[in-house]
């Protein structure tokens, strides 16, 4: 298999995991995920992403108890040994002025790319992830003591999948996504 085939297989293998083993994730594996995220492109190369890695069980429980929004239970999240808060700094020109003209929040694009680099690196190491957007940002910031200058745009669970036969849901065909 060539490099593109390897990449497509990695992309096919990544899925939103909702069941984790009770197994610690090694720090060196997390560092490799962070290294992959740091290689992502960003608007004006501002690299606004900041990652808060939460391995401490009491902080994870604090997040689960008070920071998730009601109505969408995520009991599986309690089994994730790591939760990552994906945050962004705000640059005045790139993230405040430019969006007034373009109507694009470049921080969201930037952290989306960096976050998915993180998720793919996790998958390549036998780990699994799930993006989480259903949370109260103020409560997350308070629980994790995230500085006022950062915005929390996403959470991500990380761990060893309990069911390694995890499968992506059906994806639309190329004919359906190309306009």
GROMACS .gro file of C-alpha atoms in nm:
model
  179
    1UNK     CA    1   0.000   0.000   0.000
    2UNK     CA    2   0.114   0.348  -0.078
    3UNK     CA    3   0.105   0.651   0.148
    4UNK     CA    4  -0.238   0.762   0.026
    5UNK     CA    5  -0.383   0.416   0.085
    6UNK     CA    6  -0.235   0.416   0.436
    7UNK     CA    7  -0.385   0.758   0.503
    8UNK     CA    8  -0.729   0.661   0.371
    9UNK     CA    9  -0.722   0.349   0.589
   10UNK     CA   10  -0.633   0.563   0.892
   11UNK     CA   11  -0.920   0.802   0.811
   12UNK     CA   12  -1.157   0.506   0.766
   13UNK     CA   13  -1.046   0.360   1.100
   14UNK     CA   14  -1.110   0.678   1.304
   15UNK     CA   15  -1.457   0.682   1.456
   16UNK     CA   16  -1.642   0.846   1.745
   17UNK     CA   17  -1.574   0.607   2.032
   18UNK     CA   18  -1.830   0.581   2.309
   19UNK     CA   19  -1.684   0.296   2.514
   20UNK     CA   20  -1.340   0.294   2.674
   21UNK     CA   21  -1.126   0.043   2.860
   22UNK     CA   22  -1.025   0.119   3.218
   23UNK     CA   23  -0.666   0.169   3.107
   24UNK     CA   24  -0.437   0.468   3.148
   25UNK     CA   25  -0.322   0.645   2.833
   26UNK     CA   26   0.055   0.680   2.826
   27UNK     CA   27   0.195   1.033   2.833
   28UNK     CA   28   0.421   0.967   2.534
   29UNK     CA   29   0.117   0.877   2.323
   30UNK     CA   30  -0.059   1.198   2.427
   31UNK     CA   31   0.256   1.394   2.341
   32UNK     CA   32   0.260   1.242   1.991
   33UNK     CA   33  -0.103   1.347   1.946
   34UNK     CA   34  -0.012   1.698   2.058
   35UNK     CA   35   0.286   1.701   1.820
   36UNK     CA   36   0.055   1.605   1.531
   37UNK     CA   37  -0.186   1.883   1.632
   38UNK     CA   38   0.099   2.134   1.646
   39UNK     CA   39   0.177   2.062   1.280
   40UNK     CA   40  -0.168   2.178   1.163
   41UNK     CA   41  -0.201   2.483   0.940
   42UNK     CA   42  -0.378   2.791   1.076
   43UNK     CA   43  -0.499   3.130   0.957
   44UNK     CA   44  -0.197   3.363   0.929
   45UNK     CA   45  -0.001   3.088   1.107
   46UNK     CA   46  -0.133   3.215   1.442
   47UNK     CA   47  -0.159   2.860   1.581
   48UNK     CA   48  -0.425   2.965   1.833
   49UNK     CA   49  -0.495   2.617   1.968
   50UNK     CA   50  -0.432   2.530   2.329
   51UNK     CA   51  -0.499   2.187   2.476
   52UNK     CA   52  -0.589   2.118   2.838
   53UNK     CA   53  -0.527   1.749   2.906
   54UNK     CA   54  -0.744   1.619   3.190
   55UNK     CA   55  -0.633   1.285   3.332
   56UNK     CA   56  -0.717   1.353   3.697
   57UNK     CA   57  -1.029   1.156   3.787
   58UNK     CA   58  -1.168   1.423   4.022
   59UNK     CA   59  -1.145   1.692   3.752
   60UNK     CA   60  -1.305   1.462   3.496
   61UNK     CA   61  -1.590   1.393   3.739
   62UNK     CA   62  -1.629   1.766   3.799
   63UNK     CA   63  -1.666   1.817   3.424
   64UNK     CA   64  -1.919   1.536   3.395
   65UNK     CA   65  -2.122   1.658   3.691
   66UNK     CA   66  -2.149   2.026   3.610
   67UNK     CA   67  -2.015   2.124   3.270
   68UNK     CA   68  -2.220   1.915   3.027
   69UNK     CA   69  -2.547   2.055   2.901
   70UNK     CA   70  -2.870   1.875   2.996
   71UNK     CA   71  -3.079   1.670   2.758
   72UNK     CA   72  -2.805   1.468   2.590
   73UNK     CA   73  -2.676   1.211   2.836
   74UNK     CA   74  -2.326   1.085   2.770
   75UNK     CA   75  -2.278   0.809   3.031
   76UNK     CA   76  -1.996   0.660   2.824
   77UNK     CA   77  -1.787   0.972   2.884
   78UNK     CA   78  -1.730   0.863   3.245
   79UNK     CA   79  -1.526   0.568   3.113
   80UNK     CA   80  -1.285   0.788   2.914
   81UNK     CA   81  -0.952   0.806   3.100
   82UNK     CA   82  -0.865   1.139   2.936
   83UNK     CA   83  -1.072   1.440   2.839
   84UNK     CA   84  -0.914   1.718   2.637
   85UNK     CA   85  -1.044   2.075   2.633
   86UNK     CA   86  -0.958   2.222   2.294
   87UNK     CA   87  -0.921   2.594   2.339
   88UNK     CA   88  -0.812   2.890   2.129
   89UNK     CA   89  -0.640   3.219   2.192
   90UNK     CA   90  -0.781   3.518   2.012
   91UNK     CA   91  -0.556   3.732   1.792
   92UNK     CA   92  -0.698   4.080   1.742
   93UNK     CA   93  -0.647   4.104   1.364
   94UNK     CA   94  -0.694   3.742   1.258
   95UNK     CA   95  -0.973   3.649   1.498
   96UNK     CA   96  -1.150   3.979   1.564
   97UNK     CA   97  -1.114   4.207   1.260
   98UNK     CA   98  -1.088   3.957   0.972
   99UNK     CA   99  -1.413   3.775   1.063
  100UNK     CA  100  -1.601   4.107   1.045
  101UNK     CA  101  -1.523   4.114   0.674
  102UNK     CA  102  -1.522   3.743   0.588
  103UNK     CA  103  -1.787   3.621   0.836
  104UNK     CA  104  -1.558   3.325   0.912
  105UNK     CA  105  -1.445   3.246   1.267
  106UNK     CA  106  -1.094   3.131   1.183
  107UNK     CA  107  -1.041   2.994   1.533
  108UNK     CA  108  -1.304   2.728   1.464
  109UNK     CA  109  -1.135   2.629   1.140
  110UNK     CA  110  -0.793   2.624   1.305
  111UNK     CA  111  -0.891   2.415   1.606
  112UNK     CA  112  -1.092   2.183   1.383
  113UNK     CA  113  -0.784   2.104   1.178
  114UNK     CA  114  -0.556   2.073   1.482
  115UNK     CA  115  -0.813   1.865   1.671
  116UNK     CA  116  -0.853   1.621   1.387
  117UNK     CA  117  -0.474   1.592   1.353
  118UNK     CA  118  -0.482   1.498   1.724
  119UNK     CA  119  -0.762   1.245   1.666
  120UNK     CA  120  -0.587   1.083   1.368
  121UNK     CA  121  -0.261   1.054   1.562
  122UNK     CA  122  -0.456   0.889   1.843
  123UNK     CA  123  -0.610   0.642   1.599
  124UNK     CA  124  -0.268   0.561   1.452
  125UNK     CA  125  -0.155   0.461   1.803
  126UNK     CA  126  -0.450   0.232   1.879
  127UNK     CA  127  -0.641   0.496   2.077
  128UNK     CA  128  -0.989   0.631   2.013
  129UNK     CA  129  -1.153   0.972   2.045
  130UNK     CA  130  -1.488   1.144   2.032
  131UNK     CA  131  -1.551   1.513   1.966
  132UNK     CA  132  -1.789   1.670   2.219
  133UNK     CA  133  -1.964   2.002   2.166
  134UNK     CA  134  -2.250   1.972   2.418
  135UNK     CA  135  -2.110   2.160   2.717
  136UNK     CA  136  -2.128   2.489   2.906
  137UNK     CA  137  -1.808   2.678   2.829
  138UNK     CA  138  -1.809   2.887   3.147
  139UNK     CA  139  -1.843   2.578   3.364
  140UNK     CA  140  -1.567   2.398   3.175
  141UNK     CA  141  -1.337   2.697   3.217
  142UNK     CA  142  -1.415   2.718   3.587
  143UNK     CA  143  -1.371   2.343   3.647
  144UNK     CA  144  -1.040   2.330   3.462
  145UNK     CA  145  -0.912   2.674   3.563
  146UNK     CA  146  -0.868   2.781   3.203
  147UNK     CA  147  -0.744   3.143   3.174
  148UNK     CA  148  -0.983   3.420   3.073
  149UNK     CA  149  -0.795   3.485   2.746
  150UNK     CA  150  -0.887   3.143   2.606
  151UNK     CA  151  -1.212   3.016   2.459
  152UNK     CA  152  -1.310   2.650   2.493
  153UNK     CA  153  -1.453   2.538   2.161
  154UNK     CA  154  -1.460   2.162   2.201
  155UNK     CA  155  -1.398   1.872   2.432
  156UNK     CA  156  -1.259   1.540   2.317
  157UNK     CA  157  -1.252   1.206   2.495
  158UNK     CA  158  -0.944   0.990   2.458
  159UNK     CA  159  -0.865   0.634   2.556
  160UNK     CA  160  -0.830   0.274   2.451
  161UNK     CA  161  -1.153   0.157   2.290
  162UNK     CA  162  -1.344  -0.112   2.478
  163UNK     CA  163  -1.485  -0.242   2.151
  164UNK     CA  164  -1.212  -0.245   1.889
  165UNK     CA  165  -1.463  -0.328   1.620
  166UNK     CA  166  -1.582   0.033   1.625
  167UNK     CA  167  -1.712   0.134   1.287
  168UNK     CA  168  -1.781   0.469   1.132
  169UNK     CA  169  -2.142   0.529   1.038
  170UNK     CA  170  -2.221   0.515   0.667
  171UNK     CA  171  -2.070   0.807   0.481
  172UNK     CA  172  -2.226   0.989   0.190
  173UNK     CA  173  -2.098   0.903  -0.155
  174UNK     CA  174  -1.866   1.136  -0.343
  175UNK     CA  175  -2.155   1.213  -0.578
  176UNK     CA  176  -2.354   1.335  -0.278
  177UNK     CA  177  -2.083   1.567  -0.147
  178UNK     CA  178  -1.942   1.721  -0.464
  179UNK     CA  179  -2.134   2.017  -0.602
   0.00000   0.00000   0.00000
